[in-house]
Amino acid sequence: MEERISGVMIYYYFVCKRKLWYFMHEISMETENENVLLGKLLDENSYKRDDKHINIDNVINIDFIKEQKELHEIKKSRAIEEAGVWQVKYYLYYLKKRGVTGLKAKIDYPLLKKNFVVELTEEDENQLSVIICEITDLKKQLQPPEFHEKKLCIKCAYHDLCLI
Ligand code: SF4
């Protein structure tokens, strides 16, 4: 089932479930693109090559550094966001489910001059299974979850839609 869940969806799950609902009901192409790209990462030939740069949705970029077996993501946010960390945990989870283990992951925050090592624990895996089920259920809902205004609404692409 998680083949249909993209990293962006995991990110939106933590940011706003209403945004996630809109995303799943309006823009499904990106999900496929991402899965295609992750599929390529798993492809034996490309896996053997050196560092790969993977561009997802033209928003999120992941580098795969072969030498260090490391997924590497750059986030331009000014804070370490829970959503971004879970997104990267999900990549580790996704790959582990497909037999790719022993990977490390790191998020670089250039604006903070910090990097953050992301690890996937057994507890995270259990939580991700629950999240995947919740996202799958949310996708089936005919209406988005109730609107609750938050700080980030002002910058959200769905802002006008929410305020109708
Ligand atoms: S405007 Fe706010 S409530 Fe609506 S989708 Fe965006 S973040 Fe969510």
PDB file of C-alpha atoms and ligand atoms in Angstrom:
ATOM      1  CA  MET A   1       0.000   0.000   0.000  1.00  0.00           C
ATOM      2  CA  GLU A   2       2.816   2.442   0.785  1.00  0.00           C
ATOM      3  CA  GLU A   3       3.812   2.463  -2.905  1.00  0.00           C
ATOM      4  CA  ARG A   4       1.190   5.158  -3.243  1.00  0.00           C
ATOM      5  CA  ILE A   5       2.481   7.269  -0.389  1.00  0.00           C
ATOM      6  CA  SER A   6       5.111   9.794  -1.307  1.00  0.00           C
ATOM      7  CA  GLY A   7       7.553  11.594   0.947  1.00  0.00           C
ATOM      8  CA  VAL A   8       5.713  14.840   0.287  1.00  0.00           C
ATOM      9  CA  MET A   9       2.543  13.246   1.640  1.00  0.00           C
ATOM     10  CA  ILE A  10       4.339  12.260   4.840  1.00  0.00           C
ATOM     11  CA  TYR A  11       5.593  15.833   5.089  1.00  0.00           C
ATOM     12  CA  TYR A  12       2.098  17.281   4.632  1.00  0.00           C
ATOM     13  CA  TYR A  13       0.688  14.807   7.141  1.00  0.00           C
ATOM     14  CA  PHE A  14       2.705  16.610   9.791  1.00  0.00           C
ATOM     15  CA  VAL A  15       2.182  20.101   8.392  1.00  0.00           C
ATOM     16  CA  CYS A  16      -1.588  20.047   7.800  1.00  0.00           C
ATOM     17  CA  LYS A  17      -3.909  17.123   7.102  1.00  0.00           C
ATOM     18  CA  ARG A  18      -6.245  19.349   5.140  1.00  0.00           C
ATOM     19  CA  LYS A  19      -3.385  20.353   2.870  1.00  0.00           C
ATOM     20  CA  LEU A  20      -2.555  16.675   2.499  1.00  0.00           C
ATOM     21  CA  TRP A  21      -6.140  15.931   1.478  1.00  0.00           C
ATOM     22  CA  TYR A  22      -6.084  18.668  -1.172  1.00  0.00           C
ATOM     23  CA  PHE A  23      -2.742  17.467  -2.414  1.00  0.00           C
ATOM     24  CA  MET A  24      -3.943  13.876  -2.732  1.00  0.00           C
ATOM     25  CA  HIS A  25      -7.129  14.872  -4.497  1.00  0.00           C
ATOM     26  CA  GLU A  26      -5.745  17.424  -6.875  1.00  0.00           C
ATOM     27  CA  ILE A  27      -2.148  16.682  -7.655  1.00  0.00           C
ATOM     28  CA  SER A  28      -1.555  13.017  -8.020  1.00  0.00           C
ATOM     29  CA  MET A  29       1.126  13.227 -10.719  1.00  0.00           C
ATOM     30  CA  GLU A  30       3.866  14.244  -8.319  1.00  0.00           C
ATOM     31  CA  THR A  31       3.309  11.124  -6.276  1.00  0.00           C
ATOM     32  CA  GLU A  32       3.945   8.977  -9.286  1.00  0.00           C
ATOM     33  CA  ASN A  33       7.001  10.977 -10.247  1.00  0.00           C
ATOM     34  CA  GLU A  34       8.482  10.458  -6.850  1.00  0.00           C
ATOM     35  CA  ASN A  35       7.850   6.758  -6.870  1.00  0.00           C
ATOM     36  CA  VAL A  36       9.422   6.483 -10.270  1.00  0.00           C
ATOM     37  CA  LEU A  37      12.461   8.297  -8.974  1.00  0.00           C
ATOM     38  CA  LEU A  38      12.726   6.134  -5.887  1.00  0.00           C
ATOM     39  CA  GLY A  39      12.289   3.127  -8.116  1.00  0.00           C
ATOM     40  CA  LYS A  40      15.278   4.296 -10.113  1.00  0.00           C
ATOM     41  CA  LEU A  41      17.276   4.623  -6.945  1.00  0.00           C
ATOM     42  CA  LEU A  42      16.572   0.987  -6.292  1.00  0.00           C
ATOM     43  CA  ASP A  43      17.406   0.002  -9.803  1.00  0.00           C
ATOM     44  CA  GLU A  44      20.503  -2.128  -9.639  1.00  0.00           C
ATOM     45  CA  ASN A  45      22.372  -0.308 -12.368  1.00  0.00           C
ATOM     46  CA  SER A  46      21.778   3.148 -11.074  1.00  0.00           C
ATOM     47  CA  TYR A  47      22.518   1.944  -7.561  1.00  0.00           C
ATOM     48  CA  LYS A  48      25.976   0.925  -8.697  1.00  0.00           C
ATOM     49  CA  ARG A  49      26.742   4.341 -10.076  1.00  0.00           C
ATOM     50  CA  ASP A  50      28.312   7.062  -8.016  1.00  0.00           C
ATOM     51  CA  ASP A  51      26.466   9.825  -6.250  1.00  0.00           C
ATOM     52  CA  LYS A  52      23.017  10.512  -7.573  1.00  0.00           C
ATOM     53  CA  HIS A  53      21.015  13.602  -7.316  1.00  0.00           C
ATOM     54  CA  ILE A  54      17.321  12.927  -7.102  1.00  0.00           C
ATOM     55  CA  ASN A  55      14.909  15.741  -7.639  1.00  0.00           C
ATOM     56  CA  ILE A  56      11.446  15.178  -6.253  1.00  0.00           C
ATOM     57  CA  ASP A  57       8.585  17.433  -7.254  1.00  0.00           C
ATOM     58  CA  ASN A  58      11.154  20.134  -8.051  1.00  0.00           C
ATOM     59  CA  VAL A  59      10.917  21.057  -4.390  1.00  0.00           C
ATOM     60  CA  ILE A  60      12.710  18.388  -2.475  1.00  0.00           C
ATOM     61  CA  ASN A  61      16.145  17.236  -3.475  1.00  0.00           C
ATOM     62  CA  ILE A  62      17.806  14.140  -2.228  1.00  0.00           C
ATOM     63  CA  ASP A  63      21.342  13.169  -2.914  1.00  0.00           C
ATOM     64  CA  PHE A  64      22.494   9.647  -2.557  1.00  0.00           C
ATOM     65  CA  ILE A  65      26.141   9.412  -1.645  1.00  0.00           C
ATOM     66  CA  LYS A  66      27.226   5.944  -2.560  1.00  0.00           C
ATOM     67  CA  GLU A  67      30.556   5.951  -0.784  1.00  0.00           C
ATOM     68  CA  GLN A  68      28.916   6.663   2.562  1.00  0.00           C
ATOM     69  CA  LYS A  69      25.629   4.880   1.750  1.00  0.00           C
ATOM     70  CA  GLU A  70      23.942   8.075   2.762  1.00  0.00           C
ATOM     71  CA  LEU A  71      20.759   9.828   1.756  1.00  0.00           C
ATOM     72  CA  HIS A  72      21.351  13.504   1.960  1.00  0.00           C
ATOM     73  CA  GLU A  73      18.745  16.195   1.917  1.00  0.00           C
ATOM     74  CA  ILE A  74      19.009  19.962   2.047  1.00  0.00           C
ATOM     75  CA  LYS A  75      16.244  21.952   3.710  1.00  0.00           C
ATOM     76  CA  LYS A  76      16.166  25.687   3.516  1.00  0.00           C
ATOM     77  CA  SER A  77      13.991  26.115   6.570  1.00  0.00           C
ATOM     78  CA  ARG A  78      15.152  28.129   9.526  1.00  0.00           C
ATOM     79  CA  ALA A  79      14.209  25.440  11.994  1.00  0.00           C
ATOM     80  CA  ILE A  80      14.531  21.692  12.229  1.00  0.00           C
ATOM     81  CA  GLU A  81      10.999  20.672  11.337  1.00  0.00           C
ATOM     82  CA  GLU A  82       9.424  17.481  12.566  1.00  0.00           C
ATOM     83  CA  ALA A  83       7.740  17.078   9.165  1.00  0.00           C
ATOM     84  CA  GLY A  84      11.050  17.127   7.294  1.00  0.00           C
ATOM     85  CA  VAL A  85      12.614  14.637   9.669  1.00  0.00           C
ATOM     86  CA  TRP A  86       9.669  12.240   9.229  1.00  0.00           C
ATOM     87  CA  GLN A  87       9.827  12.622   5.493  1.00  0.00           C
ATOM     88  CA  VAL A  88      13.430  11.433   5.504  1.00  0.00           C
ATOM     89  CA  LYS A  89      12.612   8.662   7.990  1.00  0.00           C
ATOM     90  CA  TYR A  90       9.985   7.565   5.486  1.00  0.00           C
ATOM     91  CA  TYR A  91      12.592   7.275   2.725  1.00  0.00           C
ATOM     92  CA  LEU A  92      14.643   5.012   4.979  1.00  0.00           C
ATOM     93  CA  TYR A  93      11.523   3.012   5.803  1.00  0.00           C
ATOM     94  CA  TYR A  94      10.476   2.787   2.151  1.00  0.00           C
ATOM     95  CA  LEU A  95      13.879   1.552   1.092  1.00  0.00           C
ATOM     96  CA  LYS A  96      14.178  -0.863   4.010  1.00  0.00           C
ATOM     97  CA  LYS A  97      10.843  -2.425   3.057  1.00  0.00           C
ATOM     98  CA  ARG A  98      12.381  -3.079  -0.341  1.00  0.00           C
ATOM     99  CA  GLY A  99      15.476  -4.677   1.062  1.00  0.00           C
ATOM    100  CA  VAL A 100      17.794  -1.671   1.010  1.00  0.00           C
ATOM    101  CA  THR A 101      19.262  -1.525   4.484  1.00  0.00           C
ATOM    102  CA  GLY A 102      22.336  -0.061   6.110  1.00  0.00           C
ATOM    103  CA  LEU A 103      21.651   3.440   4.789  1.00  0.00           C
ATOM    104  CA  LYS A 104      22.252   6.577   6.756  1.00  0.00           C
ATOM    105  CA  ALA A 105      20.397   9.823   6.245  1.00  0.00           C
ATOM    106  CA  LYS A 106      21.295  13.374   6.964  1.00  0.00           C
ATOM    107  CA  ILE A 107      19.481  16.673   6.569  1.00  0.00           C
ATOM    108  CA  ASP A 108      21.535  19.778   6.010  1.00  0.00           C
ATOM    109  CA  TYR A 109      20.173  23.114   7.157  1.00  0.00           C
ATOM    110  CA  PRO A 110      22.431  25.677   5.466  1.00  0.00           C
ATOM    111  CA  LEU A 111      20.585  28.617   7.000  1.00  0.00           C
ATOM    112  CA  LEU A 112      21.136  27.181  10.453  1.00  0.00           C
ATOM    113  CA  LYS A 113      24.636  25.940   9.637  1.00  0.00           C
ATOM    114  CA  LYS A 114      23.616  22.623  11.122  1.00  0.00           C
ATOM    115  CA  ASN A 115      23.066  19.108   9.994  1.00  0.00           C
ATOM    116  CA  PHE A 116      20.809  16.531  11.499  1.00  0.00           C
ATOM    117  CA  VAL A 117      21.303  12.790  11.356  1.00  0.00           C
ATOM    118  CA  VAL A 118      18.062  10.925  10.764  1.00  0.00           C
ATOM    119  CA  GLU A 119      17.704   7.413  12.042  1.00  0.00           C
ATOM    120  CA  LEU A 120      14.882   4.965  11.753  1.00  0.00           C
ATOM    121  CA  THR A 121      14.008   3.115  14.938  1.00  0.00           C
ATOM    122  CA  GLU A 122      11.645   0.197  15.321  1.00  0.00           C
ATOM    123  CA  GLU A 123       9.217   2.558  17.009  1.00  0.00           C
ATOM    124  CA  ASP A 124       9.428   4.919  14.013  1.00  0.00           C
ATOM    125  CA  GLU A 125       8.645   2.028  11.699  1.00  0.00           C
ATOM    126  CA  ASN A 126       5.552   1.185  13.728  1.00  0.00           C
ATOM    127  CA  GLN A 127       4.496   4.801  13.730  1.00  0.00           C
ATOM    128  CA  LEU A 128       5.017   5.070   9.983  1.00  0.00           C
ATOM    129  CA  SER A 129       2.804   2.017   9.430  1.00  0.00           C
ATOM    130  CA  VAL A 130       0.053   3.789  11.380  1.00  0.00           C
ATOM    131  CA  ILE A 131       0.630   7.044   9.474  1.00  0.00           C
ATOM    132  CA  ILE A 132       0.439   5.214   6.135  1.00  0.00           C
ATOM    133  CA  CYS A 133      -2.930   3.697   7.159  1.00  0.00           C
ATOM    134  CA  GLU A 134      -4.188   7.113   8.258  1.00  0.00           C
ATOM    135  CA  ILE A 135      -3.105   8.718   4.978  1.00  0.00           C
ATOM    136  CA  THR A 136      -4.778   5.921   3.030  1.00  0.00           C
ATOM    137  CA  ASP A 137      -8.013   6.484   4.998  1.00  0.00           C
ATOM    138  CA  LEU A 138      -7.775  10.237   4.533  1.00  0.00           C
ATOM    139  CA  LYS A 139      -7.456   9.765   0.789  1.00  0.00           C
ATOM    140  CA  LYS A 140     -10.750   7.870   0.772  1.00  0.00           C
ATOM    141  CA  GLN A 141     -12.603  10.688   2.541  1.00  0.00           C
ATOM    142  CA  LEU A 142     -14.897  12.691   0.299  1.00  0.00           C
ATOM    143  CA  GLN A 143     -14.356  15.911   2.229  1.00  0.00           C
ATOM    144  CA  PRO A 144     -11.171  17.465   3.588  1.00  0.00           C
ATOM    145  CA  PRO A 145     -10.693  17.590   7.363  1.00  0.00           C
ATOM    146  CA  GLU A 146     -12.090  20.662   9.105  1.00  0.00           C
ATOM    147  CA  PHE A 147     -10.322  23.982   8.604  1.00  0.00           C
ATOM    148  CA  HIS A 148      -8.340  25.213  11.567  1.00  0.00           C
ATOM    149  CA  GLU A 149      -6.394  28.363  10.882  1.00  0.00           C
ATOM    150  CA  LYS A 150      -2.704  28.222  11.714  1.00  0.00           C
ATOM    151  CA  LYS A 151       0.314  30.468  11.210  1.00  0.00           C
ATOM    152  CA  LEU A 152       1.382  28.726   8.058  1.00  0.00           C
ATOM    153  CA  CYS A 153      -2.015  29.171   6.348  1.00  0.00           C
ATOM    154  CA  ILE A 154      -0.988  32.581   5.063  1.00  0.00           C
ATOM    155  CA  LYS A 155       1.749  31.076   2.896  1.00  0.00           C
ATOM    156  CA  CYS A 156      -0.217  27.994   1.868  1.00  0.00           C
ATOM    157  CA  ALA A 157      -1.159  27.434  -1.779  1.00  0.00           C
ATOM    158  CA  TYR A 158      -4.606  26.240  -0.660  1.00  0.00           C
ATOM    159  CA  HIS A 159      -5.291  29.322   1.435  1.00  0.00           C
ATOM    160  CA  ASP A 160      -7.995  30.723  -0.870  1.00  0.00           C
ATOM    161  CA  LEU A 161      -9.626  27.338  -1.144  1.00  0.00           C
ATOM    162  CA  CYS A 162      -9.761  26.995   2.638  1.00  0.00           C
ATOM    163  CA  LEU A 163     -11.333  30.400   3.124  1.00  0.00           C
ATOM    164  CA  ILE A 164     -14.214  29.922   0.668  1.00  0.00           C
TER     165      ILE A 164
HETATM  166  S1  SF4 B   1      -4.621  27.110   4.330  1.00  0.00           S
HETATM  167 FE1  SF4 B   1      -4.068  26.278   6.316  1.00  0.00          FE
HETATM  168  S2  SF4 B   1      -5.696  24.803   6.835  1.00  0.00           S
HETATM  169 FE2  SF4 B   1      -5.810  25.252   4.629  1.00  0.00          FE
HETATM  170  S3  SF4 B   1      -4.627  23.632   3.663  1.00  0.00           S
HETATM  171 FE3  SF4 B   1      -3.277  25.367   3.956  1.00  0.00          FE
HETATM  172  S4  SF4 B   1      -2.267  25.031   5.891  1.00  0.00           S
HETATM  173 FE4  SF4 B   1      -4.031  23.680   5.819  1.00  0.00          FE
END
